[in-house]
Amino acid sequence: QNYQSLTGTDSAFSGISNFGVSGLTVDGNSANNNAPAAKSGHGIAFVGRDFLIDTVKIQNTYRRGLASEYAAGGTFGASPYNGHIRALTINGTGEEGWKNDVSDLHAEDINVRATSLNSNAAVDAIALGPYGGIRGNNINVWSTGTGAASPPRYAISVAADGTTIN
């Protein structure tokens, strides 16, 4: 909801909340969707909090597989955690597999493969932004394995304190 106008702003309270996505496969059809408008071309993109993403596969996106954002200006939610992502698989993205700017997030069983295919290693496979409180378990990153594309700059980039990944 309103991702293009909210992303990169401190309009978190205008974003969505209390939602879930479960048991879904998103295919971005990047072979035929190769010139999307600015701020589009992602598999799933939202500004919001208090969410659950469970058993979701995202593949073949021109830009990011998952773009999750909340509190770009530092406004944090009142809930004990702002999101939970479980059993997420991302394969074949043009930019980051997952770019996260959500604080107080639980992430488990995340698998990201073949990212930064459009950007020649200028982005990270998983980029955890400047808002801390990220708790992650069983997070895996692979490059393409084919030699055809450069691997991402970093497998996991963490920009905030208070992040724990096992």
Coordinates of N, CA and C in Angstrom, one line a residue:
Q1 N 0.8 -1.2 0.0 CA 0.0 0.0 0.0 C 0.9 1.2 0.0
N2 N 0.8 2.0 -1.0 CA 1.6 3.3 -1.2 C 3.1 3.2 -1.0
Y3 N 3.6 2.0 -1.4 CA 5.1 1.8 -1.3 C 5.9 2.9 -2.0
Q4 N 5.5 3.2 -3.2 CA 6.3 4.1 -4.0 C 6.4 5.5 -3.4
S5 N 5.3 6.0 -2.7 CA 5.4 7.3 -2.1 C 5.9 7.3 -0.7
L6 N 5.9 6.1 0.0 CA 6.4 6.1 1.4 C 7.8 5.7 1.5
T7 N 8.4 4.9 0.6 CA 9.7 4.4 0.7 C 10.7 5.5 0.9
G8 N 11.6 5.4 1.8 CA 12.7 6.4 2.1 C 12.2 7.6 2.8
T9 N 11.0 7.6 3.3 CA 10.5 8.7 4.1 C 10.3 8.3 5.5
D10 N 9.9 9.2 6.4 CA 9.6 8.8 7.8 C 8.1 8.8 7.9
S11 N 7.4 8.1 7.1 CA 6.0 8.0 7.0 C 5.5 6.7 7.5
A12 N 6.2 6.1 8.4 CA 5.9 4.7 8.9 C 4.5 4.6 9.4
F13 N 4.0 5.6 10.0 CA 2.6 5.4 10.5 C 1.6 5.4 9.4
S14 N 2.0 5.8 8.2 CA 1.1 5.8 7.1 C 1.2 4.4 6.4
G15 N 2.2 3.6 6.8 CA 2.3 2.3 6.2 C 1.3 1.3 6.6
I16 N 1.5 0.1 6.3 CA 0.5 -1.0 6.7 C 0.9 -1.7 7.9
S17 N 0.0 -2.2 8.7 CA 0.4 -3.0 9.9 C -0.6 -4.1 10.1
N18 N -0.2 -5.1 10.9 CA -1.0 -6.2 11.3 C -1.4 -7.0 10.0
F19 N -0.4 -7.5 9.3 CA -0.7 -8.2 8.1 C 0.2 -9.4 8.0
G20 N -0.1 -10.3 7.1 CA 0.7 -11.5 6.9 C 0.6 -12.0 5.4
V21 N 1.7 -12.7 5.0 CA 1.8 -13.3 3.7 C 2.3 -14.7 4.0
S22 N 1.5 -15.7 3.5 CA 1.9 -17.1 3.8 C 1.6 -18.0 2.6
G23 N 2.5 -19.0 2.4 CA 2.3 -20.0 1.4 C 2.2 -19.4 0.0
L24 N 3.1 -18.5 -0.4 CA 3.0 -17.8 -1.6 C 4.3 -17.9 -2.4
T25 N 4.2 -18.1 -3.7 CA 5.4 -17.9 -4.6 C 5.1 -16.7 -5.5
V26 N 6.1 -15.9 -5.6 CA 6.1 -14.7 -6.4 C 7.2 -14.8 -7.5
D27 N 6.8 -14.8 -8.7 CA 7.8 -14.9 -9.8 C 7.7 -13.5 -10.5
G28 N 8.8 -12.7 -10.4 CA 8.8 -11.4 -11.0 C 9.0 -11.3 -12.5
N29 N 9.2 -12.5 -13.2 CA 9.3 -12.5 -14.6 C 10.3 -11.5 -15.1
S30 N 11.5 -11.5 -14.6 CA 12.5 -10.5 -14.9 C 12.9 -10.5 -16.4
A31 N 12.7 -11.7 -17.0 CA 13.1 -11.7 -18.4 C 12.2 -10.8 -19.3
N32 N 11.0 -10.7 -18.9 CA 10.0 -9.9 -19.6 C 9.7 -8.6 -18.9
N33 N 10.1 -8.4 -17.7 CA 9.8 -7.2 -16.9 C 11.2 -6.6 -16.6
N34 N 11.9 -6.2 -17.7 CA 13.3 -5.8 -17.6 C 13.5 -4.3 -17.6
A35 N 12.5 -3.5 -17.5 CA 12.6 -2.0 -17.4 C 11.5 -1.4 -16.6
P36 N 11.3 -1.9 -15.3 CA 10.2 -1.3 -14.5 C 10.5 0.1 -14.1
A37 N 9.4 0.8 -13.7 CA 9.5 2.2 -13.3 C 10.4 2.2 -12.0
A38 N 10.9 3.4 -11.6 CA 11.6 3.6 -10.4 C 10.8 3.1 -9.2
K39 N 11.5 2.6 -8.2 CA 10.8 2.1 -7.0 C 9.9 0.9 -7.2
S40 N 10.0 0.2 -8.3 CA 9.1 -0.9 -8.6 C 10.0 -2.0 -9.1
G41 N 9.5 -3.2 -9.5 CA 10.2 -4.3 -10.0 C 10.7 -5.2 -8.9
H42 N 10.2 -5.0 -7.6 CA 10.5 -5.9 -6.5 C 9.5 -7.1 -6.5
G43 N 9.9 -8.1 -5.8 CA 8.9 -9.2 -5.6 C 7.8 -8.8 -4.6
I44 N 8.2 -8.5 -3.4 CA 7.3 -8.0 -2.3 C 8.0 -6.8 -1.8
A45 N 7.3 -5.7 -1.7 CA 7.8 -4.4 -1.1 C 6.7 -3.7 -0.3
F46 N 7.1 -3.3 0.9 CA 6.2 -2.6 1.8 C 6.9 -1.7 2.8
V47 N 6.1 -0.8 3.3 CA 6.5 0.0 4.4 C 5.5 -0.3 5.5
G48 N 5.9 -1.0 6.6 CA 4.9 -1.4 7.6 C 5.5 -2.1 8.7
R49 N 4.7 -2.5 9.7 CA 5.1 -3.2 10.9 C 4.1 -4.2 11.3
D50 N 4.5 -5.0 12.4 CA 3.6 -6.0 12.9 C 3.1 -7.0 11.9
F51 N 4.1 -7.7 11.2 CA 3.7 -8.5 10.1 C 4.3 -9.9 10.3
L52 N 3.8 -10.9 9.6 CA 4.3 -12.2 9.5 C 4.5 -12.6 8.0
I53 N 5.7 -13.0 7.6 CA 5.9 -13.5 6.3 C 6.3 -15.0 6.5
D54 N 5.6 -15.9 6.0 CA 5.8 -17.3 6.4 C 5.7 -18.2 5.1
T55 N 6.7 -19.0 4.9 CA 6.8 -19.9 3.8 C 6.4 -19.2 2.4
V56 N 7.4 -18.3 2.1 CA 7.2 -17.5 0.9 C 8.5 -17.7 0.0
K57 N 8.3 -17.9 -1.3 CA 9.3 -18.0 -2.2 C 9.2 -16.8 -3.2
I58 N 10.3 -16.1 -3.4 CA 10.4 -15.0 -4.4 C 11.5 -15.3 -5.4
Q59 N 11.2 -15.1 -6.7 CA 12.2 -15.5 -7.7 C 12.1 -14.6 -8.9
N60 N 13.2 -14.4 -9.6 CA 13.3 -13.7 -10.9 C 12.7 -12.3 -10.8
T61 N 13.2 -11.5 -9.9 CA 12.8 -10.1 -9.8 C 13.8 -9.2 -10.4
Y62 N 13.4 -8.1 -11.1 CA 14.3 -7.2 -11.7 C 15.1 -6.4 -10.6
R63 N 14.4 -6.1 -9.5 CA 15.1 -5.4 -8.4 C 15.2 -6.3 -7.2
R64 N 14.8 -5.9 -6.1 CA 14.9 -6.6 -4.8 C 13.8 -7.7 -4.8
G65 N 14.2 -8.8 -4.1 CA 13.2 -9.9 -3.9 C 12.2 -9.4 -2.8
L66 N 12.8 -9.0 -1.7 CA 11.9 -8.5 -0.6 C 12.5 -7.1 -0.1
A67 N 11.7 -6.1 -0.1 CA 12.0 -4.8 0.3 C 11.1 -4.5 1.5
S68 N 11.6 -4.6 2.7 CA 10.8 -4.4 3.9 C 11.4 -3.1 4.6
E69 N 10.5 -2.2 4.9 CA 10.9 -0.9 5.5 C 9.9 -0.4 6.5
Y70 N 10.4 0.2 7.6 CA 9.6 0.9 8.6 C 10.5 1.8 9.3
A71 N 10.1 3.0 9.5 CA 10.8 4.0 10.3 C 12.1 4.5 9.7
A72 N 12.0 5.0 8.5 CA 13.2 5.5 7.8 C 13.8 6.6 8.6
G73 N 13.1 7.4 9.3 CA 13.6 8.5 10.1 C 13.9 8.2 11.5
G74 N 13.7 6.9 11.9 CA 14.1 6.6 13.3 C 12.9 6.4 14.2
T75 N 11.7 6.5 13.7 CA 10.5 6.3 14.5 C 10.2 4.8 14.7
F76 N 10.2 4.3 15.9 CA 10.0 2.9 16.0 C 8.6 2.6 16.6
G77 N 8.2 1.3 16.3 CA 6.9 0.9 16.7 C 6.8 0.7 18.2
A78 N 5.6 0.6 18.7 CA 5.4 0.4 20.1 C 5.3 -1.1 20.5
S79 N 5.2 -2.0 19.5 CA 5.1 -3.4 19.7 C 6.4 -4.0 20.1
P80 N 6.4 -5.2 20.8 CA 7.7 -5.8 21.2 C 8.5 -6.2 20.0
Y81 N 7.9 -6.5 18.9 CA 8.7 -6.7 17.6 C 7.8 -6.2 16.5
N82 N 8.5 -5.8 15.5 CA 7.8 -5.2 14.3 C 7.5 -6.2 13.2
G83 N 8.2 -7.3 13.2 CA 7.9 -8.3 12.2 C 8.6 -9.6 12.4
H84 N 8.1 -10.6 11.7 CA 8.6 -12.0 11.8 C 8.6 -12.6 10.4
I85 N 9.8 -13.0 10.0 CA 9.9 -13.6 8.7 C 10.4 -15.0 8.9
R86 N 9.7 -16.0 8.4 CA 10.1 -17.4 8.6 C 9.9 -18.2 7.3
A87 N 10.9 -19.0 6.9 CA 10.9 -19.9 5.8 C 10.7 -19.0 4.5
L88 N 11.7 -18.1 4.3 CA 11.7 -17.3 3.1 C 12.8 -17.8 2.2
T89 N 12.5 -18.0 0.9 CA 13.4 -18.4 -0.1 C 13.4 -17.3 -1.2
I90 N 14.6 -16.8 -1.6 CA 14.7 -15.8 -2.6 C 15.8 -16.3 -3.6
N91 N 15.4 -16.3 -4.9 CA 16.3 -16.8 -5.9 C 16.2 -16.0 -7.2
G92 N 17.4 -15.4 -7.6 CA 17.4 -14.7 -8.8 C 16.9 -13.3 -8.8
T93 N 17.6 -12.3 -8.2 CA 17.2 -10.9 -8.1 C 18.2 -10.0 -8.8
G94 N 17.7 -8.9 -9.3 CA 18.6 -7.9 -9.9 C 19.4 -7.1 -9.0
E95 N 18.9 -6.9 -7.8 CA 19.6 -6.1 -6.7 C 19.6 -7.0 -5.5
E96 N 19.5 -6.4 -4.3 CA 19.5 -7.2 -3.1 C 18.5 -8.3 -3.1
G97 N 18.8 -9.4 -2.5 CA 17.8 -10.4 -2.3 C 16.7 -9.9 -1.3
W98 N 17.3 -9.4 -0.2 CA 16.4 -8.8 0.8 C 17.1 -7.6 1.4
K99 N 16.4 -6.4 1.3 CA 16.8 -5.1 1.8 C 15.8 -4.8 3.0
N100 N 16.3 -4.8 4.2 CA 15.5 -4.6 5.4 C 15.8 -3.3 6.1
D101 N 14.8 -2.5 6.4 CA 14.9 -1.4 7.2 C 13.7 -1.4 8.3
V102 N 13.5 -2.6 8.8 CA 12.5 -2.8 9.9 C 13.3 -3.1 11.2
S103 N 13.0 -2.4 12.2 CA 13.6 -2.7 13.5 C 12.9 -3.8 14.2
D104 N 13.6 -4.4 15.2 CA 12.9 -5.4 16.1 C 12.3 -6.5 15.3
L105 N 13.1 -7.2 14.5 CA 12.6 -8.1 13.6 C 13.1 -9.5 13.9
H106 N 12.3 -10.5 13.8 CA 12.8 -11.9 14.0 C 12.8 -12.5 12.6
A107 N 13.9 -13.2 12.2 CA 14.1 -13.8 10.9 C 14.6 -15.2 11.1
E108 N 14.0 -16.2 10.5 CA 14.5 -17.6 10.6 C 14.3 -18.4 9.4
D109 N 15.2 -19.2 9.1 CA 15.2 -20.1 7.9 C 15.0 -19.3 6.6
I110 N 16.0 -18.4 6.4 CA 16.1 -17.5 5.2 C 17.1 -18.1 4.3
N111 N 16.8 -18.2 3.0 CA 17.7 -18.7 2.0 C 17.7 -17.8 0.8
V112 N 18.8 -17.2 0.5 CA 18.9 -16.2 -0.6 C 20.0 -16.7 -1.6
R113 N 19.7 -16.8 -2.9 CA 20.6 -17.3 -3.9 C 20.5 -16.4 -5.1
A114 N 21.6 -16.2 -5.8 CA 21.7 -15.5 -7.1 C 21.1 -14.1 -7.0
T115 N 21.8 -13.2 -6.3 CA 21.4 -11.9 -6.2 C 22.3 -10.9 -7.0
S116 N 21.9 -9.7 -7.1 CA 22.7 -8.6 -7.8 C 23.0 -8.9 -9.2
L117 N 22.1 -9.6 -9.9 CA 22.3 -10.0 -11.3 C 22.4 -8.8 -12.2
N118 N 21.7 -7.7 -11.9 CA 21.7 -6.5 -12.7 C 22.8 -5.5 -12.3
S119 N 23.4 -5.6 -11.2 CA 24.1 -4.6 -10.6 C 25.6 -4.8 -10.6
N120 N 26.1 -5.9 -11.1 CA 27.5 -6.2 -11.1 C 28.2 -6.1 -9.7
A121 N 27.6 -6.8 -8.8 CA 28.2 -6.9 -7.4 C 28.2 -5.6 -6.6
A122 N 27.3 -4.7 -6.9 CA 27.3 -3.4 -6.2 C 26.4 -3.4 -5.0
V123 N 25.7 -4.5 -4.8 CA 24.7 -4.5 -3.7 C 25.0 -5.8 -2.8
D124 N 24.3 -5.9 -1.7 CA 24.5 -7.1 -0.8 C 23.4 -8.1 -1.0
A125 N 23.7 -9.4 -0.8 CA 22.6 -10.4 -0.9 C 21.5 -10.1 0.1
I126 N 21.9 -9.8 1.4 CA 21.0 -9.4 2.4 C 21.6 -8.2 3.0
A127 N 20.8 -7.1 3.0 CA 21.2 -5.8 3.6 C 20.3 -5.5 4.8
L128 N 20.8 -5.6 6.0 CA 20.0 -5.2 7.2 C 20.4 -3.8 7.6
G129 N 19.5 -2.9 7.4 CA 19.7 -1.5 7.6 C 20.0 -1.0 9.0
P130 N 20.0 0.3 9.2 CA 20.5 0.9 10.4 C 19.6 0.8 11.7
Y131 N 18.5 0.1 11.6 CA 17.6 -0.1 12.7 C 17.8 -1.4 13.4
G132 N 18.2 -1.5 14.6 CA 18.7 -2.7 15.3 C 17.6 -3.6 15.8
G133 N 18.0 -4.5 16.6 CA 17.1 -5.5 17.2 C 16.7 -6.6 16.3
I134 N 17.6 -6.9 15.3 CA 17.3 -8.0 14.4 C 17.8 -9.3 15.0
R135 N 17.0 -10.3 15.1 CA 17.4 -11.6 15.6 C 17.2 -12.6 14.5
G136 N 18.3 -13.3 14.1 CA 18.2 -14.2 12.9 C 18.8 -15.6 13.2
N137 N 18.1 -16.6 12.7 CA 18.6 -18.0 12.9 C 18.5 -18.7 11.5
N138 N 19.5 -19.4 11.2 CA 19.6 -20.3 10.0 C 19.4 -19.4 8.7
I139 N 20.3 -18.5 8.5 CA 20.3 -17.6 7.4 C 21.4 -18.0 6.4
N140 N 21.1 -18.3 5.2 CA 22.0 -18.8 4.2 C 22.0 -18.0 2.9
V141 N 23.2 -17.8 2.4 CA 23.4 -17.0 1.2 C 24.3 -17.8 0.2
W142 N 23.9 -17.9 -1.1 CA 24.7 -18.5 -2.1 C 24.8 -17.6 -3.3
S143 N 25.9 -17.6 -4.0 CA 26.0 -16.9 -5.3 C 25.4 -17.8 -6.4
T144 N 25.5 -17.4 -7.6 CA 24.8 -18.1 -8.7 C 25.4 -19.5 -8.8
G145 N 26.7 -19.7 -8.6 CA 27.3 -21.0 -8.7 C 27.7 -21.3 -10.2
T146 N 27.3 -20.4 -11.1 CA 27.5 -20.6 -12.5 C 28.7 -19.9 -13.1
G147 N 29.2 -18.9 -12.4 CA 30.3 -18.0 -12.9 C 29.8 -17.0 -13.9
A148 N 28.5 -17.0 -14.2 CA 28.0 -16.1 -15.2 C 27.8 -14.7 -14.7
A149 N 27.6 -14.6 -13.4 CA 27.3 -13.3 -12.8 C 28.2 -13.1 -11.6
S150 N 28.6 -11.9 -11.2 CA 29.4 -11.6 -10.1 C 28.6 -11.9 -8.8
P151 N 29.3 -12.4 -7.8 CA 28.6 -12.6 -6.5 C 28.3 -11.2 -5.9
P152 N 27.4 -11.1 -4.9 CA 27.1 -9.8 -4.3 C 28.3 -9.3 -3.6
R153 N 28.2 -8.0 -3.2 CA 29.3 -7.4 -2.5 C 29.6 -8.1 -1.2
Y154 N 28.5 -8.2 -0.4 CA 28.6 -9.0 0.9 C 27.4 -9.9 0.9
A155 N 27.6 -11.1 1.5 CA 26.5 -12.0 1.7 C 25.5 -11.4 2.6
I156 N 25.9 -10.9 3.8 CA 25.0 -10.2 4.8 C 25.7 -9.0 5.2
S157 N 25.1 -7.9 5.0 CA 25.6 -6.6 5.5 C 24.7 -6.1 6.7
V158 N 25.3 -5.8 7.8 CA 24.6 -5.3 9.0 C 25.0 -3.9 9.3
A159 N 24.1 -3.0 9.4 CA 24.5 -1.6 9.6 C 24.1 -1.1 11.0
A160 N 23.5 -2.0 11.9 CA 23.0 -1.5 13.2 C 23.5 -2.4 14.3
D161 N 23.6 -1.8 15.5 CA 23.9 -2.5 16.7 C 22.6 -3.3 17.0
G162 N 22.8 -4.2 17.9 CA 21.7 -5.0 18.4 C 21.2 -6.1 17.5
T163 N 22.1 -6.5 16.6 CA 21.7 -7.6 15.6 C 22.4 -8.9 16.0
T164 N 21.7 -10.0 16.1 CA 22.3 -11.3 16.4 C 21.9 -12.2 15.3
I165 N 22.8 -12.9 14.7 CA 22.5 -13.9 13.6 C 23.3 -15.1 13.9
N166 N 22.6 -16.3 13.9 CA 23.2 -17.6 14.1 C 23.1 -18.3 12.8

